[in-house]
PDB file of C-alpha atoms in Angstrom:
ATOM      1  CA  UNK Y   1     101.260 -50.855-134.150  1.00  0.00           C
ATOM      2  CA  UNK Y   2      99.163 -53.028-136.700  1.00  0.00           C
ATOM      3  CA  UNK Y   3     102.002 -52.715-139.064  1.00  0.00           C
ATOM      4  CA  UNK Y   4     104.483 -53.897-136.904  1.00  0.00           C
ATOM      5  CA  UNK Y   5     102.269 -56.620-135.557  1.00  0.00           C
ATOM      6  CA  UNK Y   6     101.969 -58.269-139.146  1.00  0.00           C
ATOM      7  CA  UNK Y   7      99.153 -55.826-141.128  1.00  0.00           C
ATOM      8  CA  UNK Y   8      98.976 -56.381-144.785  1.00  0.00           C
ATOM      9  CA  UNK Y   9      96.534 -53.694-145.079  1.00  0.00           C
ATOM     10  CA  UNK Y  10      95.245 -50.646-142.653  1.00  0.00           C
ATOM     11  CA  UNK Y  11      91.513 -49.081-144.135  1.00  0.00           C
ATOM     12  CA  UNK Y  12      91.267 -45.449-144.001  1.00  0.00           C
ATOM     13  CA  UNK Y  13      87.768 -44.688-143.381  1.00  0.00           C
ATOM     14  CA  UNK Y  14      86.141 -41.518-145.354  1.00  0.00           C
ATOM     15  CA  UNK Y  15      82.447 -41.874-143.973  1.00  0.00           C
ATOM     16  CA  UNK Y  16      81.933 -39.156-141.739  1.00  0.00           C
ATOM     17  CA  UNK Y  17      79.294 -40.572-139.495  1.00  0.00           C
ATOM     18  CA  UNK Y  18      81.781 -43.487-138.502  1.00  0.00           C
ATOM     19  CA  UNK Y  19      83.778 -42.792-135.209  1.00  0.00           C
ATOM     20  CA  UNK Y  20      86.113 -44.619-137.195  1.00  0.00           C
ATOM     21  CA  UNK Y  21      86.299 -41.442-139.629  1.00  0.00           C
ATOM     22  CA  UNK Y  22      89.827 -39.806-140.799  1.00  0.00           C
ATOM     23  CA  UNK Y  23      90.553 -36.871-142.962  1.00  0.00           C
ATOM     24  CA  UNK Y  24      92.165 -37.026-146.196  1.00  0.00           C
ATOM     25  CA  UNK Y  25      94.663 -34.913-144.788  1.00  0.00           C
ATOM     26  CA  UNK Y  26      95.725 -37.071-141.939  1.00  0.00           C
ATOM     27  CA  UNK Y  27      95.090 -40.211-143.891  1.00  0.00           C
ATOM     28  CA  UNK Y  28      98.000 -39.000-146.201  1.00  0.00           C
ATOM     29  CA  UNK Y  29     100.110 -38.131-143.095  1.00  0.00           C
ATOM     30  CA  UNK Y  30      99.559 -42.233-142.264  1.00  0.00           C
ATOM     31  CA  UNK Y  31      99.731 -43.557-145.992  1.00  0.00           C
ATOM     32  CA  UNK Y  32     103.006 -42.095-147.346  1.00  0.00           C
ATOM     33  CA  UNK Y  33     104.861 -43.439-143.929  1.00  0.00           C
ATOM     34  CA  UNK Y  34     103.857 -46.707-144.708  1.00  0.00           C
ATOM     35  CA  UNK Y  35     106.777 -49.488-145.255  1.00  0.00           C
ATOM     36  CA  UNK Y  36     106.828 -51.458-148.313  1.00  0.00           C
ATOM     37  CA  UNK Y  37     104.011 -54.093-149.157  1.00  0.00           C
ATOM     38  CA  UNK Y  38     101.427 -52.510-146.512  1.00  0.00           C
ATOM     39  CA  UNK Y  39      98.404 -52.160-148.867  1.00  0.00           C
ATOM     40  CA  UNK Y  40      96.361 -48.439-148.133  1.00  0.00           C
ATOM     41  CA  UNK Y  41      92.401 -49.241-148.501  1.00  0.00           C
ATOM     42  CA  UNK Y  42      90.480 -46.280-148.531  1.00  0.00           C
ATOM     43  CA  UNK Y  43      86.760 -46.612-147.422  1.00  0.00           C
ATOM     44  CA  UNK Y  44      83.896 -45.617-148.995  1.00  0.00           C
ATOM     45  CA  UNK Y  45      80.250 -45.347-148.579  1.00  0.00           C
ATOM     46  CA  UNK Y  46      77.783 -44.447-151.842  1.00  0.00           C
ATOM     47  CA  UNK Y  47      80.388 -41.571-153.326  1.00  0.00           C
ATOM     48  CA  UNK Y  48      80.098 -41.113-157.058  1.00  0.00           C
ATOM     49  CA  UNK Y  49      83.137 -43.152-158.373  1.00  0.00           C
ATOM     50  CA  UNK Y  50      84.499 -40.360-160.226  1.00  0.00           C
ATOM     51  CA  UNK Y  51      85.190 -39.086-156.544  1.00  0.00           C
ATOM     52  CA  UNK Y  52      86.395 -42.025-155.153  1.00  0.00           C
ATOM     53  CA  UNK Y  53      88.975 -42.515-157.988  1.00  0.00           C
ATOM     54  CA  UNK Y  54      90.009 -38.243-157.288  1.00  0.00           C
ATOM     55  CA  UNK Y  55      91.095 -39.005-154.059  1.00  0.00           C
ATOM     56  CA  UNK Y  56      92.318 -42.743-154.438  1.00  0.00           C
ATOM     57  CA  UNK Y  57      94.528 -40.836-156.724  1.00  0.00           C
ATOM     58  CA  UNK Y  58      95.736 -37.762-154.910  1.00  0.00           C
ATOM     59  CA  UNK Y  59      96.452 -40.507-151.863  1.00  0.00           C
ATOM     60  CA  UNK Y  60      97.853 -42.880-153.686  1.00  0.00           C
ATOM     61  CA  UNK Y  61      95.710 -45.648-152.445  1.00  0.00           C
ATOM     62  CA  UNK Y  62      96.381 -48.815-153.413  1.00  0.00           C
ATOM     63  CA  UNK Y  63      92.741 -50.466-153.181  1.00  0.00           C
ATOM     64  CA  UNK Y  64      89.247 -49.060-152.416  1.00  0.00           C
ATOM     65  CA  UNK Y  65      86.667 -50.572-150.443  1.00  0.00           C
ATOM     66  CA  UNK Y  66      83.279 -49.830-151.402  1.00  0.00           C
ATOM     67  CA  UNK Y  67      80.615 -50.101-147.978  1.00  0.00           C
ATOM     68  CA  UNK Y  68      77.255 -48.605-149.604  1.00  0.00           C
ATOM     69  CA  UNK Y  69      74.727 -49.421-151.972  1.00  0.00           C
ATOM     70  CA  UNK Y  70      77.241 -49.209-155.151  1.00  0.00           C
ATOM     71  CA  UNK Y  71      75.929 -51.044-157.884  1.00  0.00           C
ATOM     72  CA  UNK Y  72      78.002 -53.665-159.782  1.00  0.00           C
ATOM     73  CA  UNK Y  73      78.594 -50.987-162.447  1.00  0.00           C
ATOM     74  CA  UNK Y  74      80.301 -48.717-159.990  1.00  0.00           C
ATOM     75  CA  UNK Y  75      82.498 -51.536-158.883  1.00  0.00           C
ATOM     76  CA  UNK Y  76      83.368 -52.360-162.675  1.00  0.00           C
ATOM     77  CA  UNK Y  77      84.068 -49.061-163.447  1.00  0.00           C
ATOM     78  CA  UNK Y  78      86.285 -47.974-160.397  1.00  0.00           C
ATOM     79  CA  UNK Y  79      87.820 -51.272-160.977  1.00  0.00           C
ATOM     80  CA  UNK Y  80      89.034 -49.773-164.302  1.00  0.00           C
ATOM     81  CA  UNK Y  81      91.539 -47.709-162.244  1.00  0.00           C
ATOM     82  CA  UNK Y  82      91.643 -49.552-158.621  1.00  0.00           C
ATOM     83  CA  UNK Y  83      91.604 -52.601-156.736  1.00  0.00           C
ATOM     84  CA  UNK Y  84      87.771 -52.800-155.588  1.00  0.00           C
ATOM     85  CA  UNK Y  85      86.768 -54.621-152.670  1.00  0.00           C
ATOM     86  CA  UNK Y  86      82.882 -54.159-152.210  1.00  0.00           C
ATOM     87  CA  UNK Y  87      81.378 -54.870-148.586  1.00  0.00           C
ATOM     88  CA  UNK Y  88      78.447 -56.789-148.620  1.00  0.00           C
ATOM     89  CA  UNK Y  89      76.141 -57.100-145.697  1.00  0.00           C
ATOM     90  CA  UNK Y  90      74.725 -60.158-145.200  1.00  0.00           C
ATOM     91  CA  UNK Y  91      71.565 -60.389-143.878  1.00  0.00           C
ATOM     92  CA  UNK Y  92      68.772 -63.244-143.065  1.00  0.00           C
ATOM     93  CA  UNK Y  93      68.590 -64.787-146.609  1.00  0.00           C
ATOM     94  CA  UNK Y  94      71.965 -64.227-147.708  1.00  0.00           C
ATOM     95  CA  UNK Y  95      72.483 -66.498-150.999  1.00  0.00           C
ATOM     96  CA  UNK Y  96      76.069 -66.733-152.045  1.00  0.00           C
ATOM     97  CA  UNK Y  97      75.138 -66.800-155.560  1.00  0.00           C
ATOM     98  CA  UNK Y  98      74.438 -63.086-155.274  1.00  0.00           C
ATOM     99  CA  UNK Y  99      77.750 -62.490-155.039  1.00  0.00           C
ATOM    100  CA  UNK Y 100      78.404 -63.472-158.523  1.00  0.00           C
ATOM    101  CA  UNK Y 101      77.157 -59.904-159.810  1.00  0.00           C
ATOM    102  CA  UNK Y 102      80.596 -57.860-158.773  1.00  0.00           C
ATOM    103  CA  UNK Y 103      82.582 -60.113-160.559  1.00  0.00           C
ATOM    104  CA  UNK Y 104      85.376 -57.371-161.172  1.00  0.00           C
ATOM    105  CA  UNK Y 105      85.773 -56.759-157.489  1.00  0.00           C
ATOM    106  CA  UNK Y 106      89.645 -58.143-156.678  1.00  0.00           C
ATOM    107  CA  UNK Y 107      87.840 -58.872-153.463  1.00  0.00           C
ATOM    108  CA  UNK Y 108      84.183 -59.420-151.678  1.00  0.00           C
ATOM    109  CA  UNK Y 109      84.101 -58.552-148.057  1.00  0.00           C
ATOM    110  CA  UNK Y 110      81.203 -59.864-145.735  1.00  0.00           C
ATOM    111  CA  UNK Y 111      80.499 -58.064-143.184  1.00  0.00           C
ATOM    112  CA  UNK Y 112      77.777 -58.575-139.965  1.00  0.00           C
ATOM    113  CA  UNK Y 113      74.199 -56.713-140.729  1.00  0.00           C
ATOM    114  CA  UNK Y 114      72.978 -53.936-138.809  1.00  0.00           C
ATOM    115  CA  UNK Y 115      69.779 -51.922-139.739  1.00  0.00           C
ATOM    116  CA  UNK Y 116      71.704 -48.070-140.772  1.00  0.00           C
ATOM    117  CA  UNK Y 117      75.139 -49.056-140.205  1.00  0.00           C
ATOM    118  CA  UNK Y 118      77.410 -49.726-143.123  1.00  0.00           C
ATOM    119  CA  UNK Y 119      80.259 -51.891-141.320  1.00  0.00           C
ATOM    120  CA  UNK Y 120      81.939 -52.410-137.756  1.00  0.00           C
ATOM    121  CA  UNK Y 121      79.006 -53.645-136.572  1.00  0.00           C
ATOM    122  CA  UNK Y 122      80.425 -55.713-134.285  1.00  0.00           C
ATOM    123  CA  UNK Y 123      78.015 -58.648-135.600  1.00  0.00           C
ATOM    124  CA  UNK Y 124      79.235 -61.781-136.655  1.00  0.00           C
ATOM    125  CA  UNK Y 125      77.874 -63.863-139.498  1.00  0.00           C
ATOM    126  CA  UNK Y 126      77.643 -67.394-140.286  1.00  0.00           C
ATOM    127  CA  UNK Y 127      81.080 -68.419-141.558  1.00  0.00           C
ATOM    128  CA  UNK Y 128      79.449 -71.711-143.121  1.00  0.00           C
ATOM    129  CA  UNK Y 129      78.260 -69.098-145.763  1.00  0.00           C
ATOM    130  CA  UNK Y 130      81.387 -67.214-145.957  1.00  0.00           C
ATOM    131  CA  UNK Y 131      82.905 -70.618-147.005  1.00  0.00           C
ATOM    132  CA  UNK Y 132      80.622 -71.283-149.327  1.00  0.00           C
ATOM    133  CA  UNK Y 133      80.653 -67.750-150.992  1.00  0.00           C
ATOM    134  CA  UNK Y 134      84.642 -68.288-151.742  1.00  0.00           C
ATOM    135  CA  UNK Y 135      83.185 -69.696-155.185  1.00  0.00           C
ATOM    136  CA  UNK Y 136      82.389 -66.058-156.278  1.00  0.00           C
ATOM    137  CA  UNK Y 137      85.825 -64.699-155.016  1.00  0.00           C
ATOM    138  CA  UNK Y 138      88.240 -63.741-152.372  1.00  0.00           C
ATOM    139  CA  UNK Y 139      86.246 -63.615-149.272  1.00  0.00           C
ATOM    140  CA  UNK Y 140      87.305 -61.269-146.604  1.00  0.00           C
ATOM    141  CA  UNK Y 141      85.848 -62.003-143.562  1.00  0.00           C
ATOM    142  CA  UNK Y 142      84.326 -59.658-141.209  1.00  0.00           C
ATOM    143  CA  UNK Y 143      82.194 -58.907-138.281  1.00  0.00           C
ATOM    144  CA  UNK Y 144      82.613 -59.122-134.934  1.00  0.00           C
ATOM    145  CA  UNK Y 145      85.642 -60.766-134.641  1.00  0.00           C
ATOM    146  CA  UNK Y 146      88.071 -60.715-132.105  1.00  0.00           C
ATOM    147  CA  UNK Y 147      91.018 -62.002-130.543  1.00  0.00           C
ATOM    148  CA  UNK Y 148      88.731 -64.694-128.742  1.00  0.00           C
ATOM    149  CA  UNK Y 149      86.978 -65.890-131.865  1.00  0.00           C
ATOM    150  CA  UNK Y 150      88.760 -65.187-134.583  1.00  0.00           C
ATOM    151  CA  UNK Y 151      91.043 -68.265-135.208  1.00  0.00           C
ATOM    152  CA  UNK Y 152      87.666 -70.199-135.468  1.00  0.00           C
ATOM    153  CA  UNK Y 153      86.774 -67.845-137.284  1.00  0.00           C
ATOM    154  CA  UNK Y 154      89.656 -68.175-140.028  1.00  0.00           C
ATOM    155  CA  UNK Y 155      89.607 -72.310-139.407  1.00  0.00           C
ATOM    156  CA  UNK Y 156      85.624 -72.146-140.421  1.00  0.00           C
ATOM    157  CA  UNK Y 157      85.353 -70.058-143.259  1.00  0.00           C
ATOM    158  CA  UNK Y 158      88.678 -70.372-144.921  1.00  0.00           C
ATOM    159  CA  UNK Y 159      88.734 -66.717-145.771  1.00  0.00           C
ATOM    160  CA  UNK Y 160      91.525 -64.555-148.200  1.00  0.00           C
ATOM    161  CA  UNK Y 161      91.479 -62.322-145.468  1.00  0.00           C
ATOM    162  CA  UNK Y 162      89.989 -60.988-142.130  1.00  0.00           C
ATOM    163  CA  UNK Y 163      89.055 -57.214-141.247  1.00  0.00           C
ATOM    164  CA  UNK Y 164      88.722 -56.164-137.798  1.00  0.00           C
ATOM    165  CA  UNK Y 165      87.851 -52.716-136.319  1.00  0.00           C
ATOM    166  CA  UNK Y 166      85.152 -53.183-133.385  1.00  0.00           C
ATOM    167  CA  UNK Y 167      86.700 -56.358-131.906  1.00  0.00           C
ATOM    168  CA  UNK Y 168      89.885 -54.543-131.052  1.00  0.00           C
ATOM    169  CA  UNK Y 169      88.395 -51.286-130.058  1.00  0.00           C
ATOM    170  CA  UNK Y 170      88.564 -50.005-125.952  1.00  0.00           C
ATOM    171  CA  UNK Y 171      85.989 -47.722-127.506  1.00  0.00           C
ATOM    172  CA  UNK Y 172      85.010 -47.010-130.987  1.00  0.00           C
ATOM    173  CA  UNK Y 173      87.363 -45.447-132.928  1.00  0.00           C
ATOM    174  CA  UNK Y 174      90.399 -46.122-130.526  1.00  0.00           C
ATOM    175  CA  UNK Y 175      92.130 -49.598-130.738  1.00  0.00           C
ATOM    176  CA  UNK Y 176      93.488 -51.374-127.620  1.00  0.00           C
ATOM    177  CA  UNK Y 177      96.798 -52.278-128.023  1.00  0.00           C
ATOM    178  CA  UNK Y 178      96.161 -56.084-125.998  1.00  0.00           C
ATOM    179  CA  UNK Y 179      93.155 -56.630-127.857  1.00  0.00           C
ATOM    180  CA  UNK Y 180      95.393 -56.128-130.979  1.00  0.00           C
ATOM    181  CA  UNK Y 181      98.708 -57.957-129.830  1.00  0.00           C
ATOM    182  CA  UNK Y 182      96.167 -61.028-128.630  1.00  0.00           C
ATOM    183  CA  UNK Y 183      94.373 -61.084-132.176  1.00  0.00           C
ATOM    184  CA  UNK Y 184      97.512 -61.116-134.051  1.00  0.00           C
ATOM    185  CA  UNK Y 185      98.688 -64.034-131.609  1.00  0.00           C
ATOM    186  CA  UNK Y 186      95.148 -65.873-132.774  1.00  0.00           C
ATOM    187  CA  UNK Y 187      95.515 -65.692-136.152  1.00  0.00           C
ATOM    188  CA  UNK Y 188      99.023 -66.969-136.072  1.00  0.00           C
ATOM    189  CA  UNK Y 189      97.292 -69.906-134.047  1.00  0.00           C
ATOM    190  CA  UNK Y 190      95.023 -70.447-136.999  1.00  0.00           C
ATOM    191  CA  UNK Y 191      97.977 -70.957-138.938  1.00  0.00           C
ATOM    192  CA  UNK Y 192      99.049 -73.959-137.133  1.00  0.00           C
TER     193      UNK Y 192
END
């Protein structure tokens, strides 16, 4: 349904604590029915990137998204073989400036904090900082958005892109399909 309501990308999520979890095995199932130009991110929290690139590989993913503690080495080396995006929490004291350290990462996503959760937190951030990190890269915006905020969200930051899981959720790890036909209607609004 995200496809066909305008997706350029749909994350599979290998972090087995997240309700938002899938199997390699049904991940594949998903990725090799995917149409043309519908990019497969595969999800990853602090594995060794010699594992990350195995299954990238044997899924054929087109990008990996890196969610833990993986150091700007990690990113430069999986970005030998990938297109990296690496989640970065922001928390009080955020400086955009930071940012400049994953400099090989094709993208930077910032994501709501949460003490011992690494993403859909359902928090929001301040998008005045998310504007101002697009100096250091393609931002892609997330945390608690949904089909209510999100065009402000979009209008405020200026992001390269927005990832939602939470905000379209009628529970974690299912998505509601109004919640998702209203936030694709709100981010064509933010267009205007």
């Amino acid at each position: 349904m995200s496809v066909d309501l305008g997706a350029s990308a749909l994350g599979f999520n290998f972090y087995p604590p997240s309700p938002r979890a899938i199997s390699p095995a049904d991940a594949w199932n998903i990725i090799r029915r995917l149409p043309p130009f519908v990019e497969a991110v595969g999800v990853f929290v602090n594995w060794p990137p010699q594992v990350v690139n195995a299954l990238a590989r044997a899924l054929r993913l087109h990008t990996v998204q890196l969610h833990g503690a993986e150091s700007p080495e990690e990113v430069d080396a999986l970005a030998r073989t990938h297109r990296v995006i690496k989640a970065v929490q922001v928390k009080r004291g955020f400086r955009p400036a930071s940012l400049a350290r994953y400099r090989r990462a094709d993208g930077i996503l910032l994501d709501g904090f949460a003490r011992g959760l690494h993403g859909g937190t359902g928090r929001a951030l301040d998008w005045n900082l998310a504007r101002a990190a697009r100096r250091y890269g393609r931002i892609i915006l997330a945390g608690g958005l949904t089909p209510e905020n999100i065009a402000e969200a979009i209008r405020v930051a200026e992001p390269y892109a927005v990832d939602v899981a939470s905000g379209v959720e009628a529970r974690p790890g299912r998505k509601d399909p109004a919640r998702l036909r209203a936030l694709f209607a709100a981010v064509e609004s933010a267009r205007e």
